Backbone as a printed PyTorch tensor [residue, N CA C, xyz], in Angstrom:
tensor([[[ 10.6360,  -3.2790,   5.9770],
         [ 12.9510,  -3.8380,   4.6250],
         [ 13.7110,  -3.7980,   6.1770]],

        [[ 14.8190,  -4.6780,   6.0760],
         [ 15.8680,  -4.3810,   6.6670],
         [ 17.1470,  -3.8480,   5.5700]],

        [[ 17.1790,  -1.9100,   5.9540],
         [ 18.3510,  -1.5760,   5.2240],
         [ 20.0010,  -1.1090,   5.7120]],

        [[ 19.0660,  -1.2010,   6.6630],
         [ 21.5150,  -2.0160,   7.1340],
         [ 22.6680,  -1.8760,   7.2150]],

        [[ 24.1670,  -1.3780,   6.6800],
         [ 24.8770,  -2.2470,   6.5050],
         [ 26.0000,  -2.4760,   7.6270]],

        [[ 25.8810,  -3.0370,   7.9570],
         [ 26.9060,  -4.0130,   9.1490],
         [ 28.3560,  -4.2680,   8.2420]],

        [[ 29.5280,  -3.1420,   9.0590],
         [ 31.4630,  -3.0160,   8.5580],
         [ 31.0720,  -4.4310,   8.6440]],

        [[ 32.3180,  -5.0730,   8.2650],
         [ 33.1970,  -6.5990,   8.7700],
         [ 33.9200,  -6.2060,  10.7770]],

        [[ 34.7130,  -4.6900,  10.4480],
         [ 35.0820,  -5.1010,  12.0030],
         [ 34.0570,  -4.4980,  13.2080]],

        [[ 33.1200,  -3.6410,  12.9930],
         [ 31.8610,  -3.3540,  14.2720],
         [ 31.2910,  -5.0910,  14.4130]],

        [[ 31.0940,  -5.5480,  13.5690],
         [ 30.7680,  -6.8360,  13.7210],
         [ 31.2300,  -7.6430,  14.5760]],

        [[ 33.1180,  -7.9260,  14.2120],
         [ 33.8910,  -9.3540,  14.3090],
         [ 33.6950,  -7.6960,  16.7340]],

        [[ 33.3990,  -7.1170,  16.2460],
         [ 34.3300,  -6.4540,  17.9720],
         [ 32.6820,  -7.0310,  19.1740]],

        [[ 31.6210,  -6.7330,  18.6090],
         [ 30.4540,  -6.8620,  19.5090],
         [ 30.9110,  -8.5090,  19.2010]],

        [[ 31.0500,  -9.6830,  18.8310],
         [ 31.2700, -10.8210,  18.5000],
         [ 32.8820, -11.5380,  19.1320]],

        [[ 33.5140,  -9.9950,  20.0380],
         [ 34.8270, -10.3130,  20.9020],
         [ 34.3370,  -9.6910,  22.4580]],

        [[ 32.9170,  -9.3900,  21.9860],
         [ 32.1000,  -8.9520,  23.3030],
         [ 31.2570,  -9.6870,  23.9650]],

        [[ 30.9300, -10.7720,  23.3010],
         [ 30.0000, -12.0330,  23.7660],
         [ 30.6320, -13.0000,  24.0980]],

        [[ 30.4860, -13.5420,  25.4930],
         [ 31.0090, -13.7080,  26.7450],
         [ 31.8090, -14.9150,  26.1140]],

        [[ 33.0470, -15.2890,  27.6360],
         [ 33.8970, -16.4010,  27.3780],
         [ 32.7020, -17.7850,  26.6510]],

        [[ 31.7840, -17.7180,  27.6090],
         [ 30.8080, -20.0150,  27.5580],
         [ 30.2880, -19.6650,  26.2140]],

        [[ 29.8090, -17.8590,  25.6870],
         [ 29.1430, -18.3690,  24.8370],
         [ 29.7900, -18.8240,  23.4210]],

        [[ 31.1310, -18.7670,  23.3510],
         [ 32.3140, -18.6500,  21.3070],
         [ 31.9280, -19.8570,  21.6290]],

        [[ 32.3300, -20.7340,  20.8350],
         [ 32.8040, -22.1500,  20.0510],
         [ 34.1480, -21.5090,  19.8530]],

        [[ 34.5750, -20.4010,  18.3290],
         [ 35.3420, -20.7710,  18.1570],
         [ 35.9190, -18.6520,  17.8170]],

        [[ 36.9550, -18.1670,  18.1950],
         [ 36.7060, -16.8020,  17.2250],
         [ 37.5850, -17.0190,  15.8720]],

        [[ 35.9570, -15.9220,  14.5490],
         [ 36.5100, -16.1260,  13.7680],
         [ 37.7510, -15.6940,  13.4070]],

        [[ 38.5690, -16.1460,  12.0500],
         [ 40.0450, -14.3550,  11.0930],
         [ 39.1480, -13.0230,  10.7510]],

        [[ 39.5420, -11.9440,  10.6150],
         [ 39.1830, -10.6880,  10.3070],
         [ 38.4270, -11.4980,   9.2670]],

        [[ 38.8930, -12.3080,   8.2480],
         [ 38.4550, -11.5940,   7.0000],
         [ 36.6940, -12.7340,   6.7500]],

        [[ 36.4100, -13.1830,   7.9910],
         [ 35.1650, -13.4550,   7.6390],
         [ 33.9300, -12.9520,   8.4950]],

        [[ 34.5410, -11.3010,   8.4810],
         [ 33.9110, -10.3250,   9.4940],
         [ 34.1390,  -9.6860,   8.2230]],

        [[ 33.6970,  -9.5890,   7.0140],
         [ 33.6960,  -8.9380,   5.5940],
         [ 32.5650,  -8.2430,   5.7290]],

        [[ 31.8630,  -7.4510,   4.8930],
         [ 30.4700,  -6.1790,   4.5390],
         [ 29.3630,  -6.9010,   4.7050]],

        [[ 28.3180,  -7.4910,   5.3430],
         [ 27.2970,  -8.5740,   5.2160],
         [ 26.5590,  -7.6460,   4.0000]],

        [[ 26.2930,  -8.0190,   3.0130],
         [ 25.5840,  -7.9070,   1.9970],
         [ 24.1380,  -9.0520,   1.3100]],

        [[ 23.9940,  -8.8450,   1.7820],
         [ 23.0490,  -9.3590,   1.2080],
         [ 21.8470,  -9.0570,   0.4510]],

        [[ 20.8600,  -9.2830,  -0.1550],
         [ 20.0660,  -8.7330,  -1.4070],
         [ 19.2280,  -8.7290,  -0.9660]],

        [[ 18.2510,  -7.5750,  -0.2500],
         [ 16.6800,  -6.5560,  -0.2810],
         [ 15.6360,  -7.8540,  -1.6360]],

        [[ 15.1080,  -8.0850,  -0.9130],
         [ 13.5250,  -8.2340,  -1.0700],
         [ 12.9620,  -7.7330,   0.0830]],

        [[ 11.5830,  -7.2420,  -0.7550],
         [ 10.8890,  -6.6570,  -0.4520],
         [  9.6730,  -7.1360,   0.0570]],

        [[  8.5700,  -7.2550,   0.8280],
         [  7.7540,  -7.9250,   1.5020],
         [  6.7550,  -7.4920,   0.5080]],

        [[  6.5320,  -5.8700,   0.3800],
         [  4.8990,  -5.3440,  -0.3690],
         [  5.5520,  -5.2980,  -2.0040]],

        [[  7.0600,  -5.7990,  -2.9980],
         [  7.0410,  -6.5210,  -4.0330],
         [  6.2400,  -7.6420,  -4.2780]],

        [[  6.5450,  -9.0680,  -3.3820],
         [  6.5860, -10.4920,  -3.2420],
         [  4.6590,  -9.9290,  -2.8900]],

        [[  4.2730,  -9.1250,  -2.7640],
         [  2.5570,  -9.0030,  -2.1410],
         [  2.6340,  -9.0790,  -4.0410]],

        [[  3.0490,  -8.0010,  -4.9170],
         [  2.5460,  -7.0290,  -6.0010],
         [  2.5980,  -8.4430,  -6.4310]],

        [[  3.0260,  -8.9750,  -6.4110],
         [  3.6050,  -9.9290,  -7.1240],
         [  2.3590, -11.2370,  -7.6580]],

        [[  2.4480, -11.4060,  -6.2070],
         [  1.1120, -12.7080,  -6.0560],
         [  0.0520, -12.0640,  -6.4690]],

        [[ -0.6270, -11.1840,  -6.0190],
         [ -1.5760, -10.8550,  -6.3120],
         [ -1.8360, -10.7790,  -7.4920]],

        [[ -0.9040,  -9.8340,  -8.8040],
         [ -0.2710, -10.3780, -10.2620],
         [ -1.1000, -11.0560, -11.3120]],

        [[ -0.7700, -12.5900,  -9.7420],
         [ -0.2990, -13.8700, -10.1500],
         [ -1.9130, -13.9120, -10.8270]],

        [[ -3.2840, -13.4880,  -9.3710],
         [ -3.7200, -13.8300,  -9.0160],
         [ -4.4760, -13.2480, -10.1990]],

        [[ -4.8440, -12.2060,  -9.7560],
         [ -5.6540, -11.1900, -12.0170],
         [ -5.2550, -12.0670, -12.5530]],

        [[ -3.9740, -12.3630, -13.0910],
         [ -3.8650, -13.1840, -14.4060],
         [ -4.5570, -14.6730, -14.6870]],

        [[ -4.4600, -15.0920, -13.4570],
         [ -4.0930, -16.7200, -13.8300],
         [ -6.0090, -17.0320, -12.7430]],

        [[ -6.9750, -15.7600, -11.8670],
         [ -7.5760, -16.9280, -10.6170],
         [ -7.1240, -17.0790, -10.0670]],

        [[ -5.9570, -18.0770,  -9.9650],
         [ -5.3640, -18.6240,  -8.4020],
         [ -3.7040, -19.1890,  -9.0000]],

        [[ -3.3060, -19.6190,  -7.4970],
         [ -2.3210, -19.4510,  -7.5210],
         [ -1.7830, -20.8590,  -7.2300]],

        [[ -0.4780, -22.1840,  -6.9280],
         [ -0.8680, -23.0670,  -6.5390],
         [  0.0200, -22.5400,  -5.4650]],

        [[  0.5420, -23.2760,  -4.5580],
         [  1.8190, -22.2620,  -3.9060],
         [  3.1290, -23.1540,  -3.8200]],

        [[  2.4280, -23.8480,  -4.2760],
         [  4.3790, -25.3030,  -4.2200],
         [  4.8190, -24.2740,  -5.7000]],

        [[  3.5810, -24.1370,  -6.5990],
         [  4.4800, -23.5570,  -7.5690],
         [  5.0760, -22.1130,  -6.9090]],

        [[  4.5040, -21.3480,  -6.8850],
         [  5.3020, -19.8130,  -6.2470],
         [  6.7960, -20.0940,  -5.5450]],

        [[  6.6280, -20.7000,  -4.9400],
         [  7.8410, -21.2010,  -3.5600],
         [  9.0330, -21.6030,  -4.6470]],

        [[  9.4180, -22.3670,  -5.6180],
         [  9.5320, -23.4170,  -6.6730],
         [  9.9830, -23.0640,  -7.2330]],

        [[  9.8780, -21.3520,  -7.5580],
         [  9.7520, -20.6910,  -8.8700],
         [ 10.9740, -19.5520,  -7.9410]],

        [[ 11.0100, -19.1060,  -6.7660],
         [ 11.7780, -18.4010,  -5.7220],
         [ 13.0900, -18.9150,  -5.8930]],

        [[ 14.6790, -18.5230,  -5.7640],
         [ 15.8530, -19.3710,  -6.0760],
         [ 16.3080, -19.3990,  -4.9450]],

        [[ 16.0580, -17.6030,  -3.6880],
         [ 16.8340, -17.5540,  -3.1770],
         [ 16.1570, -17.6350,  -1.6220]],

        [[ 17.1100, -17.2960,  -0.2600],
         [ 15.7810, -17.7030,   0.9620],
         [ 15.2640, -16.1050,   0.6240]],

        [[ 15.9080, -15.6940,   0.9080],
         [ 15.2840, -13.8260,   1.1460],
         [ 13.5720, -13.7070,   0.6420]],

        [[ 13.8600, -14.1460,  -1.2040],
         [ 12.4840, -14.5190,  -1.5970],
         [ 11.5340, -14.9220,  -1.3200]],

        [[ 12.1000, -16.1360,  -0.9310],
         [ 11.3810, -17.8800,   0.3030],
         [ 10.8170, -17.1800,   1.0920]],

        [[ 11.7120, -16.1040,   2.1810],
         [ 11.1400, -16.0740,   3.2370],
         [  9.6120, -14.1510,   2.8080]],

        [[ 10.9260, -13.7750,   1.8790],
         [  9.6410, -13.2810,   1.7200],
         [  8.1910, -13.1660,   0.9160]],

        [[  8.0870, -13.7700,   0.0370],
         [  6.9300, -14.3990,  -0.7050],
         [  5.9470, -14.3940,   0.7420]],

        [[  6.6020, -15.5780,   1.7880],
         [  5.9410, -16.1620,   2.6490],
         [  4.7760, -15.3860,   3.9420]],

        [[  5.7070, -14.0430,   3.9050],
         [  5.5790, -13.4680,   4.3610],
         [  4.1820, -12.3430,   4.3530]],

        [[  4.0290, -11.2290,   2.2570],
         [  3.0600, -11.3360,   1.8900],
         [  2.4570, -11.9540,   2.0510]],

        [[  2.4910, -13.5380,   1.4560],
         [  1.4160, -14.7260,   1.5940],
         [  0.8530, -13.7640,   2.8310]],

        [[  1.2510, -14.3280,   3.9870],
         [  0.8210, -14.2960,   5.1990],
         [ -0.0650, -12.7170,   5.1360]],

        [[  0.6710, -11.2840,   4.8280],
         [ -0.0350, -10.1750,   4.8740],
         [ -1.2440, -10.6600,   4.6260]],

        [[ -1.1410, -11.0310,   2.9360],
         [ -2.8950, -10.9220,   2.1170],
         [ -3.7080, -11.7600,   2.9790]],

        [[ -3.1740, -12.7270,   3.7580],
         [ -4.6010, -13.0360,   3.6350],
         [ -5.5360, -12.6410,   5.3250]],

        [[ -4.1450, -11.5450,   6.1650],
         [ -4.9030, -11.4420,   7.3920],
         [ -5.0330,  -9.8980,   6.7420]],

        [[ -5.2930,  -9.4870,   5.9320],
         [ -5.4920,  -8.4650,   5.2820],
         [ -6.9170,  -9.0360,   5.0040]],

        [[ -7.0320, -10.4860,   4.7410],
         [ -8.7280, -10.8430,   4.0260],
         [ -8.6110, -10.1070,   3.0230]],

        [[ -7.6390, -10.0230,   1.1090],
         [ -7.6880, -10.0450,   0.3160],
         [ -7.5730, -11.1030,  -0.8360]],

        [[ -6.9110, -12.3850,   0.5360],
         [ -6.4760, -14.1620,  -0.0110],
         [ -7.9130, -14.6370,   0.5790]],

        [[ -7.5740, -15.6660,  -0.2710],
         [ -7.6370, -17.1880,   0.4570],
         [ -7.2870, -18.7040,  -0.0040]],

        [[ -6.7990, -19.8180,   0.6630],
         [ -5.8090, -20.3440,   0.7270],
         [ -7.0010, -22.3310,   0.6000]],

        [[ -6.7770, -22.5400,  -0.9790],
         [ -7.5820, -23.7180,  -0.2300],
         [ -6.8880, -25.1170,   0.4120]],

        [[ -8.0060, -25.9350,   0.3460],
         [ -7.5100, -27.1180,   1.2760],
         [ -5.9460, -27.7620,   0.2980]],

        [[ -6.1730, -27.1130,  -1.7090],
         [ -5.1550, -27.8260,  -2.8200],
         [ -4.1470, -27.2580,  -1.9600]],

        [[ -4.3710, -26.6200,  -1.2370],
         [ -2.0770, -25.6720,  -1.5360],
         [ -2.5240, -24.5470,  -2.6260]],

        [[ -3.6250, -24.5270,  -2.7060],
         [ -3.8920, -22.6570,  -4.2980],
         [ -4.4140, -21.7770,  -3.1190]],

        [[ -4.2620, -20.6690,  -4.1650],
         [ -4.6590, -19.5130,  -3.0360],
         [ -5.1040, -18.4810,  -4.6190]],

        [[ -6.5170, -18.1110,  -3.7270],
         [ -7.4580, -16.9660,  -4.3500],
         [ -7.3120, -15.9470,  -4.3390]],

        [[ -7.9620, -14.9910,  -5.0450],
         [ -8.0070, -13.8850,  -4.6780],
         [-10.0580, -14.0600,  -3.5120]],

        [[-10.4050, -13.2600,  -2.5510],
         [-10.7540, -13.7110,  -2.2050],
         [-12.6810, -12.5490,  -2.6470]],

        [[-13.3580, -13.3770,  -2.5220],
         [-15.1730, -12.8530,  -3.0660],
         [-15.3580, -12.1420,  -2.5540]],

        [[-16.0420, -11.0540,  -3.3140],
         [-17.3360, -10.0150,  -2.6750],
         [-18.0100, -10.9710,  -1.2210]],

        [[-18.4800, -11.5370,  -2.3310],
         [-19.6200, -12.6800,  -0.8430],
         [-18.6430, -13.6620,  -0.2890]],

        [[-17.6350, -13.2160,  -0.2770],
         [-16.6820, -14.5990,   1.0740],
         [-16.3370, -12.6520,   2.5300]],

        [[-16.1620, -12.2200,   1.6510],
         [-15.5860, -10.4070,   2.8750],
         [-16.9950,  -9.9250,   3.0400]],

        [[-18.5010, -10.9570,   2.0130],
         [-19.3700,  -9.4480,   3.3440],
         [-19.6570, -10.6880,   4.4910]],

        [[-19.2940, -12.5470,   4.1530],
         [-20.1160, -13.0360,   5.1040],
         [-19.3120, -13.2540,   6.4800]],

        [[-18.2190, -12.4960,   6.4820],
         [-17.3780, -12.5410,   7.4730],
         [-17.3860, -11.1060,   8.3540]]])
């Protein structure tokens, strides 16, 4: 989870130090207001996915993503699914469903 806060004047100073060939326009000071993006943790989305799976047995990936409104939520959801696959906690079926990996599948890998 990225927790640092960057203030506009710092960002503007960094931008002004970029070589001229990389600059297209110099934005006004108003464009460099403090960036405040809501933090969505990957762990919270992993817990969300796993609880859905415990409740219903499977979840459709397309429906999970359609229920998220913000880009940061979608990214966290994708990373959570990726991490759960990597940890061999879930499997993704051919029809885009997520299921909890059974103990039989764990024993065979």
